[in-house]
Short mmCIF file of C-alpha atoms and ligand atoms in Angstrom, two decimals:
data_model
loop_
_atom_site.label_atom_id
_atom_site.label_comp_id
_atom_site.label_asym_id
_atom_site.label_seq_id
_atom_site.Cartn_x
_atom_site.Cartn_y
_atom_site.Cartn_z
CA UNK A 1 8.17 79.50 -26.02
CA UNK A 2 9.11 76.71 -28.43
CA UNK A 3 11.34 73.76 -27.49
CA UNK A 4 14.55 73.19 -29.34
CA UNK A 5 15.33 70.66 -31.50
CA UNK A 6 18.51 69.35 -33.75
CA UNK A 7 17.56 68.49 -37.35
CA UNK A 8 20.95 68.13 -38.81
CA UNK A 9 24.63 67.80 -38.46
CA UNK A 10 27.16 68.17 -40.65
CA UNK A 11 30.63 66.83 -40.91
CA UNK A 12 33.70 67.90 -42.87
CA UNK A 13 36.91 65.39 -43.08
CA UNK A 14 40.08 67.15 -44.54
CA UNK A 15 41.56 65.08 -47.51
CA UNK A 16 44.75 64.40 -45.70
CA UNK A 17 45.35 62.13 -42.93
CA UNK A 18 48.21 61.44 -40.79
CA UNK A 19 49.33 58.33 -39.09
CA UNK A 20 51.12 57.77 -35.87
CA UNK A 21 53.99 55.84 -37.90
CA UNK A 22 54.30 58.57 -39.99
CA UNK A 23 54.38 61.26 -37.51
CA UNK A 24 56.27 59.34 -35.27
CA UNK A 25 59.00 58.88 -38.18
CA UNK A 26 58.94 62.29 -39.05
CA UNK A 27 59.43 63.48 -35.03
CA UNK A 28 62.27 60.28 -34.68
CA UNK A 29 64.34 62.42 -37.75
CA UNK A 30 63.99 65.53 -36.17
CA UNK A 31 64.88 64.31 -33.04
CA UNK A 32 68.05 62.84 -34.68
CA UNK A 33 68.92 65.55 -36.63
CA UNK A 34 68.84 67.80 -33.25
CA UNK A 35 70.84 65.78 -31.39
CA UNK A 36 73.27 65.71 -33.78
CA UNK A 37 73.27 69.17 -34.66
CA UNK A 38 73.71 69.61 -30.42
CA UNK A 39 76.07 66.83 -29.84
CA UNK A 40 78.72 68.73 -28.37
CA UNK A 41 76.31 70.83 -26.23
CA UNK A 42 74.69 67.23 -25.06
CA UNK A 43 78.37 65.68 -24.06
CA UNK A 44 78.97 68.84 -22.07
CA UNK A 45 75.67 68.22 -20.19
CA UNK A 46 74.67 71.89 -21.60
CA UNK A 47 71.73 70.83 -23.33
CA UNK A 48 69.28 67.58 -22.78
CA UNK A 49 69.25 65.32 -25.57
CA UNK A 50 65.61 64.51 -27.34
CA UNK A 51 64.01 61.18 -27.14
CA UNK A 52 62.33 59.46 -29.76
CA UNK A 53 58.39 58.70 -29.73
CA UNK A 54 57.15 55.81 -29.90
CA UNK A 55 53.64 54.79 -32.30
CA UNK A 56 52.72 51.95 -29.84
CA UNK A 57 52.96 54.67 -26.32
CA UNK A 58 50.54 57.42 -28.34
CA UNK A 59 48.05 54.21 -29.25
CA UNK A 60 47.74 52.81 -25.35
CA UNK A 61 47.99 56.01 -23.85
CA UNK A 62 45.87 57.98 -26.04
CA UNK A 63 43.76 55.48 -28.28
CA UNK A 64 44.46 57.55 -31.05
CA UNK A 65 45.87 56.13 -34.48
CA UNK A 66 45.79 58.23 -37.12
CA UNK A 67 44.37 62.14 -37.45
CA UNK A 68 42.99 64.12 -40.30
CA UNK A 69 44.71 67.37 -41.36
CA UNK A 70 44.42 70.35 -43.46
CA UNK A 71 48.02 70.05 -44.55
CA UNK A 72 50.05 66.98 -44.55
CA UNK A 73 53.80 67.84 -46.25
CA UNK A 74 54.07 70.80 -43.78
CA UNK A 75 53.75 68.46 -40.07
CA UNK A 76 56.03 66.22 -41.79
CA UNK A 77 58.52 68.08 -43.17
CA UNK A 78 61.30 68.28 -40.39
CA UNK A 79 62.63 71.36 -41.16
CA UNK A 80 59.60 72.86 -40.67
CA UNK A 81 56.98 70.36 -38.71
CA UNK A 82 54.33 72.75 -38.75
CA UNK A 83 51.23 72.90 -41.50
CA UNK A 84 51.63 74.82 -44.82
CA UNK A 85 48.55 76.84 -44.83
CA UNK A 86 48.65 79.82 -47.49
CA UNK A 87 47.77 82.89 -46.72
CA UNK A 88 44.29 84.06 -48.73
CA UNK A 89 43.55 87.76 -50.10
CA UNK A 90 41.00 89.31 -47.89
CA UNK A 91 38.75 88.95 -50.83
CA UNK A 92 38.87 84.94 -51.02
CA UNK A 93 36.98 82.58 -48.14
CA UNK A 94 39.33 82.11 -45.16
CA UNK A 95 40.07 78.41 -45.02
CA UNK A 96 38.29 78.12 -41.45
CA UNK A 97 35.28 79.76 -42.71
CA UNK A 98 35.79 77.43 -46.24
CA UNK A 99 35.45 74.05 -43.40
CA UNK A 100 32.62 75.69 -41.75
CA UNK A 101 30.78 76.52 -45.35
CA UNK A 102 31.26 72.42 -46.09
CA UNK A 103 29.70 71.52 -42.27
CA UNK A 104 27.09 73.57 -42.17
CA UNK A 105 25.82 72.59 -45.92
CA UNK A 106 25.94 69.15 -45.00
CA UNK A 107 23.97 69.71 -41.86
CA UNK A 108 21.13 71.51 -43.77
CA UNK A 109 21.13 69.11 -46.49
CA UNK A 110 20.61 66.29 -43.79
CA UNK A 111 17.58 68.72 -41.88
CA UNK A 112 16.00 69.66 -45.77
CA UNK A 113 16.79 73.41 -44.63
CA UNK A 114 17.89 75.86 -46.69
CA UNK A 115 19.87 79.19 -46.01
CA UNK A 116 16.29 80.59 -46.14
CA UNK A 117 15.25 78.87 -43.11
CA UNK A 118 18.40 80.09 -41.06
CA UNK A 119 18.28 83.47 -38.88
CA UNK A 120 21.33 83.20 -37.00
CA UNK A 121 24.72 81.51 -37.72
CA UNK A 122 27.42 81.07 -34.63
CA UNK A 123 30.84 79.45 -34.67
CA UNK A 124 32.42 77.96 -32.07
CA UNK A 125 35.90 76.57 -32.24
CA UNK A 126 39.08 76.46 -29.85
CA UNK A 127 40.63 78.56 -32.31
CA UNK A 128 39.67 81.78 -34.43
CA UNK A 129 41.77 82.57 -37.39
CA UNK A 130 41.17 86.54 -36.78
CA UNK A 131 40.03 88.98 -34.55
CA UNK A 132 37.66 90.41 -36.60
CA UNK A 133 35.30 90.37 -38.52
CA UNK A 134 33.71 87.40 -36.98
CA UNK A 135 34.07 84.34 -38.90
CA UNK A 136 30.55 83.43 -38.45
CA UNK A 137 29.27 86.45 -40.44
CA UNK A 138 32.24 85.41 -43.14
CA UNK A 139 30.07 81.67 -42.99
CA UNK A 140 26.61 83.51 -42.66
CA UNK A 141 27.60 85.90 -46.15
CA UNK A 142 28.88 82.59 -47.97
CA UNK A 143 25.94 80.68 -47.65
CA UNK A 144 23.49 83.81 -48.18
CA UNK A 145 21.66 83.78 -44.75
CA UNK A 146 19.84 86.80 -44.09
CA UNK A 147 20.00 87.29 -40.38
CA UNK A 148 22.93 87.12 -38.14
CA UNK A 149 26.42 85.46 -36.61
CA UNK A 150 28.87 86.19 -34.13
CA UNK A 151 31.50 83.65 -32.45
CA UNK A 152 32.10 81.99 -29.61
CA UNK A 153 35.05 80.13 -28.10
CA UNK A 154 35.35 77.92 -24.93
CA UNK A 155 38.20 75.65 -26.40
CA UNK A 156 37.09 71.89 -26.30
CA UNK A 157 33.89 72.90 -25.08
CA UNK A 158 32.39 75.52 -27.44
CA UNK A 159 30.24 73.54 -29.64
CA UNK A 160 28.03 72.38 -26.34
CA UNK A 161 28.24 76.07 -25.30
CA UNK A 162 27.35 77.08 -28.85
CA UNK A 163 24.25 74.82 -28.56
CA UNK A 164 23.39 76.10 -25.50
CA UNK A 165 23.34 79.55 -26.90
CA UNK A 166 21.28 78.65 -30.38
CA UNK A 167 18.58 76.51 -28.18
CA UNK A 168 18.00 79.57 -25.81
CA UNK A 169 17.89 82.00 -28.69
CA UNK A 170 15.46 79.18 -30.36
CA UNK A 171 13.42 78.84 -27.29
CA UNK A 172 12.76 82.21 -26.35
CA UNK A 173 11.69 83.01 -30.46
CA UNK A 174 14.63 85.16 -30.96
CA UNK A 175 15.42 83.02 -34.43
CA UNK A 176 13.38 80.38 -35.87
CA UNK A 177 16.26 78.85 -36.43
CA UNK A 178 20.54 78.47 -35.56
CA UNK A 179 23.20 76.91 -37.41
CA UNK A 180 25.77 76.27 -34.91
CA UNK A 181 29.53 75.46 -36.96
CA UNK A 182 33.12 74.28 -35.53
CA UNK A 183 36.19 74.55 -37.86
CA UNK A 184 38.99 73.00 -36.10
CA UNK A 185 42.34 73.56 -37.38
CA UNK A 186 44.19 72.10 -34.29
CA UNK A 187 47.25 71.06 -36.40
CA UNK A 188 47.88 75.14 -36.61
CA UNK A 189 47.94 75.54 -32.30
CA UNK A 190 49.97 71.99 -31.62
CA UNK A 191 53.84 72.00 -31.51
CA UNK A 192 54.75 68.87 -33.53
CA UNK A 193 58.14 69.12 -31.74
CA UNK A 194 56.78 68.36 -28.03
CA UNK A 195 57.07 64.77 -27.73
CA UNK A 196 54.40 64.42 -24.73
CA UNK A 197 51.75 66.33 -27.06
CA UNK A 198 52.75 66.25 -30.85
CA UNK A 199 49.95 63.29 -31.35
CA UNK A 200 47.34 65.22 -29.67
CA UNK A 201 45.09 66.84 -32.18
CA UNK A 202 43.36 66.55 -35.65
CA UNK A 203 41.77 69.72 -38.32
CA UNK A 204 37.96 68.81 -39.12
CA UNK A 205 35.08 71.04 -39.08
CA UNK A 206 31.62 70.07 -37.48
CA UNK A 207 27.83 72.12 -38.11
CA UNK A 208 24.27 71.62 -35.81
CA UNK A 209 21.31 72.83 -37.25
CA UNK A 210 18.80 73.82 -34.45
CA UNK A 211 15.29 74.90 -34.53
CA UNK A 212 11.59 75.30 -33.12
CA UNK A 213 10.72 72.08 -32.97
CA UNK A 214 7.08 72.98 -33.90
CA UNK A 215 8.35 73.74 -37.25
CA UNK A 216 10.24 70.40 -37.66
CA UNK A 217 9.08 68.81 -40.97
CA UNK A 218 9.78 65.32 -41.69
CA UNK A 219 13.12 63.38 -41.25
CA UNK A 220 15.44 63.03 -38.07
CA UNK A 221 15.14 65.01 -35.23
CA UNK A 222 16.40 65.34 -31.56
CA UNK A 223 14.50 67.05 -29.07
CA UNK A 224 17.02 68.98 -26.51
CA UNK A 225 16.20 67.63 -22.69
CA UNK A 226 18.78 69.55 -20.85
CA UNK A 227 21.62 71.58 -21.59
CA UNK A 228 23.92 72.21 -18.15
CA UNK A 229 27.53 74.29 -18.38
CA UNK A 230 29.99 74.58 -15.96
CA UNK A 231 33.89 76.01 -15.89
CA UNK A 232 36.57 76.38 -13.40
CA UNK A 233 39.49 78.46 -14.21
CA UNK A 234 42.92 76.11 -14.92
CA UNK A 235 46.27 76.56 -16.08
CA UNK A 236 46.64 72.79 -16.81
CA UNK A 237 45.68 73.24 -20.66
CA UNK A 238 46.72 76.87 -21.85
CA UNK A 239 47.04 78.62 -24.61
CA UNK A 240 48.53 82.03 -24.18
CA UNK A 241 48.56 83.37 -28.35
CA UNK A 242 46.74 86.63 -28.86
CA UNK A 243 46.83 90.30 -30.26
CA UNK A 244 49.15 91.43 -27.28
CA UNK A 245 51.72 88.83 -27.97
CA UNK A 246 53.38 91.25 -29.93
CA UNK A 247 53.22 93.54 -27.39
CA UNK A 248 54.54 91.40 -25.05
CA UNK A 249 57.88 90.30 -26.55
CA UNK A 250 59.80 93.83 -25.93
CA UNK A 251 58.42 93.56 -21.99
CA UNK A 252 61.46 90.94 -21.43
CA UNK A 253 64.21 93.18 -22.65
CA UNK A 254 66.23 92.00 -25.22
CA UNK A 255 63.77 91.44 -27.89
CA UNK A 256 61.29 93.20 -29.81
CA UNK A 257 58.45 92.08 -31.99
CA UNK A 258 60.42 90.04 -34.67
CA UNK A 259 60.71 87.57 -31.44
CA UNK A 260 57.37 85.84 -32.26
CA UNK A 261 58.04 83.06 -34.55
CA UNK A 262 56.84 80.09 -35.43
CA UNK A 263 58.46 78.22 -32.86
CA UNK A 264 57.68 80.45 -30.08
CA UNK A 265 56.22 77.53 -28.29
CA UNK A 266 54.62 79.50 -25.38
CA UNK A 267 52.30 80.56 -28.43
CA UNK A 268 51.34 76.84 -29.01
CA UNK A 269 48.76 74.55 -27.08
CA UNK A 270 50.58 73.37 -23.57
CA UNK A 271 49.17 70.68 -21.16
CA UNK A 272 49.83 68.70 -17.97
CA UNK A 273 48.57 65.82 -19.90
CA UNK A 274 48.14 63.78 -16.24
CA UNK A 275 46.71 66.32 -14.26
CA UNK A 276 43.97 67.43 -16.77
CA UNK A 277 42.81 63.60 -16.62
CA UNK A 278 42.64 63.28 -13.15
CA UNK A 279 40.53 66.93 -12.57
CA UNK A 280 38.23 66.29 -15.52
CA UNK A 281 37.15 63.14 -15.06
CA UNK A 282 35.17 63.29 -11.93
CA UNK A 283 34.17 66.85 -13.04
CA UNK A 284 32.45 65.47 -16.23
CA UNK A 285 30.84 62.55 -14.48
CA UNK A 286 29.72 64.61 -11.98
CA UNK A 287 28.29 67.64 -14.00
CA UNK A 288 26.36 64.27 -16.41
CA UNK A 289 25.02 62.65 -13.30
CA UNK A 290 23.57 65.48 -11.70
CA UNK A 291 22.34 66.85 -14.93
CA UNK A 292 20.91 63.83 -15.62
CA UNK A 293 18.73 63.94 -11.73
CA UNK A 294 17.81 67.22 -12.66
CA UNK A 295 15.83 66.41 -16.17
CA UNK A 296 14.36 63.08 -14.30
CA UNK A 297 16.62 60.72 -16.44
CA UNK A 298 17.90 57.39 -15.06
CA UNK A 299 21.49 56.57 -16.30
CA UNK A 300 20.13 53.16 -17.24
CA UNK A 301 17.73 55.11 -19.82
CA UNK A 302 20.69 56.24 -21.13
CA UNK A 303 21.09 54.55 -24.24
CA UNK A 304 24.14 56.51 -25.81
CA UNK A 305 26.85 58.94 -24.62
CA UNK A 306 28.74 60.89 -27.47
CA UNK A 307 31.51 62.03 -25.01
CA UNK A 308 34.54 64.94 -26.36
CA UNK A 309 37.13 62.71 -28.07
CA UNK A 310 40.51 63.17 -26.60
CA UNK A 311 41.36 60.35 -24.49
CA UNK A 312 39.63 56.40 -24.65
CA UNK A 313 40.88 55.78 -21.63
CA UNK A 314 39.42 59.44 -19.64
CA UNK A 315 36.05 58.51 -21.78
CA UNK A 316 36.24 54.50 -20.11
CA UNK A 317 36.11 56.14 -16.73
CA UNK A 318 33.94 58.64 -17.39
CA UNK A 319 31.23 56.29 -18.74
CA UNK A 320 32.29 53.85 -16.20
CA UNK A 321 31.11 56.78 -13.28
CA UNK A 322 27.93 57.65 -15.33
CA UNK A 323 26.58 54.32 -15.89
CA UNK A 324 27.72 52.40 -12.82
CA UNK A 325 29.86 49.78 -15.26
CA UNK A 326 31.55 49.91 -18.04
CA UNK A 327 29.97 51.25 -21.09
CA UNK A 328 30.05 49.18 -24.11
CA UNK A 329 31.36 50.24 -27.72
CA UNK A 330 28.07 50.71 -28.65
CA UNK A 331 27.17 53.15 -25.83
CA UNK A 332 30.21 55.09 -25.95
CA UNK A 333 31.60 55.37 -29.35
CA UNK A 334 34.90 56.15 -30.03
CA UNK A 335 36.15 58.20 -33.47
CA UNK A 336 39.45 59.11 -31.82
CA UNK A 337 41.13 56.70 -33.10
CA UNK A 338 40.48 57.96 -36.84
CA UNK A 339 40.08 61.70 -35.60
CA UNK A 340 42.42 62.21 -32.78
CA UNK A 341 41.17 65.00 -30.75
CA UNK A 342 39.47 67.24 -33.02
CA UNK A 343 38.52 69.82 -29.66
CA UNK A 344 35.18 70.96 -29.87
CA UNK A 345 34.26 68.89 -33.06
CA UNK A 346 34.87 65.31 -31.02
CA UNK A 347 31.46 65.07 -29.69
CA UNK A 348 29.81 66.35 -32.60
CA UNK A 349 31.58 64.08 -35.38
CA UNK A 350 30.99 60.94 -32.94
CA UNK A 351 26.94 61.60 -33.00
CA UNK A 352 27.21 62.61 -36.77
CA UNK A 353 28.25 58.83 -36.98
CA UNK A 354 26.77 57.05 -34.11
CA UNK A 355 23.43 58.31 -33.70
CA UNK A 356 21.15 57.28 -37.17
CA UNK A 357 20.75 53.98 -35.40
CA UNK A 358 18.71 54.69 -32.34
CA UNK A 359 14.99 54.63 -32.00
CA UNK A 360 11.96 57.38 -31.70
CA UNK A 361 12.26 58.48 -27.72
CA UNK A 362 15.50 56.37 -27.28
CA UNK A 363 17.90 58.91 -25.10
CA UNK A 364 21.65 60.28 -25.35
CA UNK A 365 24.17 62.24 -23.70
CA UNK A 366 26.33 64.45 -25.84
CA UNK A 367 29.19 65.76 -23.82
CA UNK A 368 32.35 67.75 -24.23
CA UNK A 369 34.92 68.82 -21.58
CA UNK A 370 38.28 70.52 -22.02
CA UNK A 371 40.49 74.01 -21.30
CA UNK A 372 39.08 76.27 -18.98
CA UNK A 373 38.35 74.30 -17.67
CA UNK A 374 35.05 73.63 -19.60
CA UNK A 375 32.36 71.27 -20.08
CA UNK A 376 28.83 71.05 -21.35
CA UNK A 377 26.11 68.12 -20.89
CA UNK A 378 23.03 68.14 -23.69
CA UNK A 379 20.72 65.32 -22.89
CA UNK A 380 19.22 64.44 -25.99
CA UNK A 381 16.13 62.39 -26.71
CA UNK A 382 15.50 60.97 -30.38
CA UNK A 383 11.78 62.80 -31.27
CA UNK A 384 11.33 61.49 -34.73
N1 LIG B 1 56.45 58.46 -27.03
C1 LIG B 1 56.97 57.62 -26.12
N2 LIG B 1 56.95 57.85 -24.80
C2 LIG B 1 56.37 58.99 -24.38
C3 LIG B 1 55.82 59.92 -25.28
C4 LIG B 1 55.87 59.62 -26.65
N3 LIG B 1 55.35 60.45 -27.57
N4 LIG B 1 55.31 60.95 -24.57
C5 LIG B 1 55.54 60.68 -23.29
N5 LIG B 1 56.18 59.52 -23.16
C6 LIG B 1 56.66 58.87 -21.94
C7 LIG B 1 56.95 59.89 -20.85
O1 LIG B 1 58.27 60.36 -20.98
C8 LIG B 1 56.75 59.07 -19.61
O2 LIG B 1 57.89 58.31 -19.35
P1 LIG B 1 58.37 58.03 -17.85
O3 LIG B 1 57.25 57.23 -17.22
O4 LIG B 1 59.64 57.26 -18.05
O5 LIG B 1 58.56 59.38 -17.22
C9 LIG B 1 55.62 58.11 -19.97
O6 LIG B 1 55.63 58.05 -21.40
C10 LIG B 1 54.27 58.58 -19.49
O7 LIG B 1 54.06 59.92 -19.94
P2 LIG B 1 52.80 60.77 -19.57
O8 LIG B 1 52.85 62.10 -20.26
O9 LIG B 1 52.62 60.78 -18.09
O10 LIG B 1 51.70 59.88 -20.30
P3 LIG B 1 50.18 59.66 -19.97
O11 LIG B 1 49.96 58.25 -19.73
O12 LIG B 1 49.66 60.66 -18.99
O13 LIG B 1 49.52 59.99 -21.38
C11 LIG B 1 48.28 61.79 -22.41
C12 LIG B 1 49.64 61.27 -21.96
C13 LIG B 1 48.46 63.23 -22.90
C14 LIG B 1 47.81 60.94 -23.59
C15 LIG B 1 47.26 61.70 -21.27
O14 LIG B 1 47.78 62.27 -20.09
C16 LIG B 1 45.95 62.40 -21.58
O15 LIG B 1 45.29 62.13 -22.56
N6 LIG B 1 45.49 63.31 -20.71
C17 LIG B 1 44.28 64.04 -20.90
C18 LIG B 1 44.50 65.00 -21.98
C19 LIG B 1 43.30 65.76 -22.37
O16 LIG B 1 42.20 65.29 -22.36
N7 LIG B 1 43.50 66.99 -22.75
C20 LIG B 1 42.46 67.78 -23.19
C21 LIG B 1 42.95 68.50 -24.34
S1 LIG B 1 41.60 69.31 -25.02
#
């Protein structure tokens, strides 16, 4: 049995980004244009007029300011307000599979790997573009690794779970070694007509390289502590599209399968924005602190946490529960405000960026937490 070890990440920015001014104009005409089109409707008291968002509310509640996406004219075209994403022949990469190809080259450029090296490929993303077949083997045939891929989803959590499941296949000598990828086309699952959610999410694609770690060579590497899991089933953050929807839409009666549109908002990502806060929070603290007693760490060793991006104020308190105060900047970096919530990439992108800096043995907690609910602690310790 060989330890684990991460060599290399990789990170993949779309070319397009978004910012809350211009979403927030974009949602303020639509929002005009409805109640306009509804006015009489509204003065009868038949319908409830919209209200207009505000740049300044998604900033202090949500810390974010501006998001990445795959497609930028789509969101912000109000007769549409959803992303233009062509659909590709079945003989062309599909465009998640085309993020995860740029992540996971990046990540074995940064661990001098090559597909050669690789024996297993798995990605892990909120959101999978098909049923079948699995993207992964779609990534694993584009890059030419001979071995093999399957995917995994646990929403905001599946990159920690898709660690967990390379390290174990690593450790037990199942695959020398695991590239572990996370296309994230949130933009495609958020309704940009919800005014408590349309500032939510970002599209970027993240990539992990793990391997034995007695077959690291030189550069970078980061010795996986700890891994710990846990889920509890929720409703508060729900997604209900899949391949029965369009079974489901005759069940009600009236209408048969032409009922699932684009709009069909029950199809879309849904939240109790408040409630999901206040259940996470102590769950994530908790699941760090006690993972941290169980792999003998102090908190006050820990030198960095690279916590899921979807809230600065949610990651505040959870540092502020870890670490007995307040974390600093430093500590607990933030990318949301560039990224918005990118779900399982957040954690991933922030110690792509925030991680070069610390020292041989110098310690970090890389956390995400989301639907399911789901969340995954790696304690990771800087080995060369
Ligand atoms: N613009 C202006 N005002 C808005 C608004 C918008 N876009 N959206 C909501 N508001 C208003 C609400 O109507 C409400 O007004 P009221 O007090 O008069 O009723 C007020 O702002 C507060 O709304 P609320 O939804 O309770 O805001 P919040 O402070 O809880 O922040 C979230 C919303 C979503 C940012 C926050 O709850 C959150 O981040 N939760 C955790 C989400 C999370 O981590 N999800 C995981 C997804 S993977």
């Amino acid at each position: 049995m060989s330890a684990a070890v991460i060599t290399g990440t990789g990170l993949f920015t779309p070319p397009h980004s978004i910012s809350n001014e211009e979403l927030v104009d974009a949602f303020n005409r639509w929002v005009d244009a409805y109640n306009e089109q509804h006015a009489d409707a509204i003065t009868r008291g038949e319908v409830t007029a919209k209200e207009h968002s505000s740049a300044a509310f998604i900033e202090k509640a949500s810390g974010i300011k501006s998001r990445f996406v795959m497609d930028r004219e789509g969101i912000l075209d109000i007769e549409r307000m959803a992303p233009r994403l062509p659909k590709r022949g079945n003989d062309e990469l599909a465009i998640l599979a085309e993020m995860g190809v740029a992540a996971a080259k990046d990540a074995l450029d940064r661990a001098g790997r090559s597909a050669s090296d690789v024996d297993a490929v798995i990605v892990a993303a909120s959101n999978m573009q098909r049923a079948y077949p699995a993207v992964a083997i779609e990534v694993q045939n584009a890059l030419g690794i001979d071995g093999f891929g399957f995917d995994m989803n646990v929403a905001c959590s599946s990159a920690t779970f898709g660690l967990q499941t390379a390290a174990a296949m690593v450790e037990a000598g199942r695959a020398r070694s695991v590239l572990t990828v996370n296309p994230e086309i949130c933009s495609a699952h958020l309704d940009f007509r919800d005014r408590d959610s349309h500032f939510i999410f970002g599209d970027v694609a993240t990539a992990a390289l793990v391997e034995r770690a007695d077959t690291v060579r030189e550069g970078r590497s980061w010795s996986i502590e700890g891994l710990k899991l846990s889920t509890r089933f929720s409703n508060n953050i729900r997604n209900n599209y899949g391949f029965l929807n369009r079974c489901e839409a005759g069940i009600d009666g009236n209408e048969g399968p032409a009922a699932i549109t684009d709009v069909d908002t029950d199809l879309l990502f849904k939240q109790e924005g408040r409630r999901v806060f206040k259940d996470v929070v102590p769950m994530v603290a908790a699941l760090i602190r006690s993972h941290l007693d169980e792999v003998g760490v102090r908190a006050e060793d820990v030198k960095r946490m690279w916590l899921h991006q979807a809230n600065l104020a949610m990651n505040r308190l959870i540092g502020t529960k870890v670490l007995g105060r307040e974390p600093t900047p430093e500590e607990s970096p933030t990318i949301l405000d560039r990224y918005a919530n990118t779900s399982s990439a957040g954690s991933v992108i922030c110690f792509h960026l925030h991680a070069d800096d610390l020292a041989v043995g110098d310690l970090g907690v890389l956390c995400s937490f989301g639907a399911g609910y789901s969340a995954g602690s790696v304690i990771l310790r800087r080995a060369s």
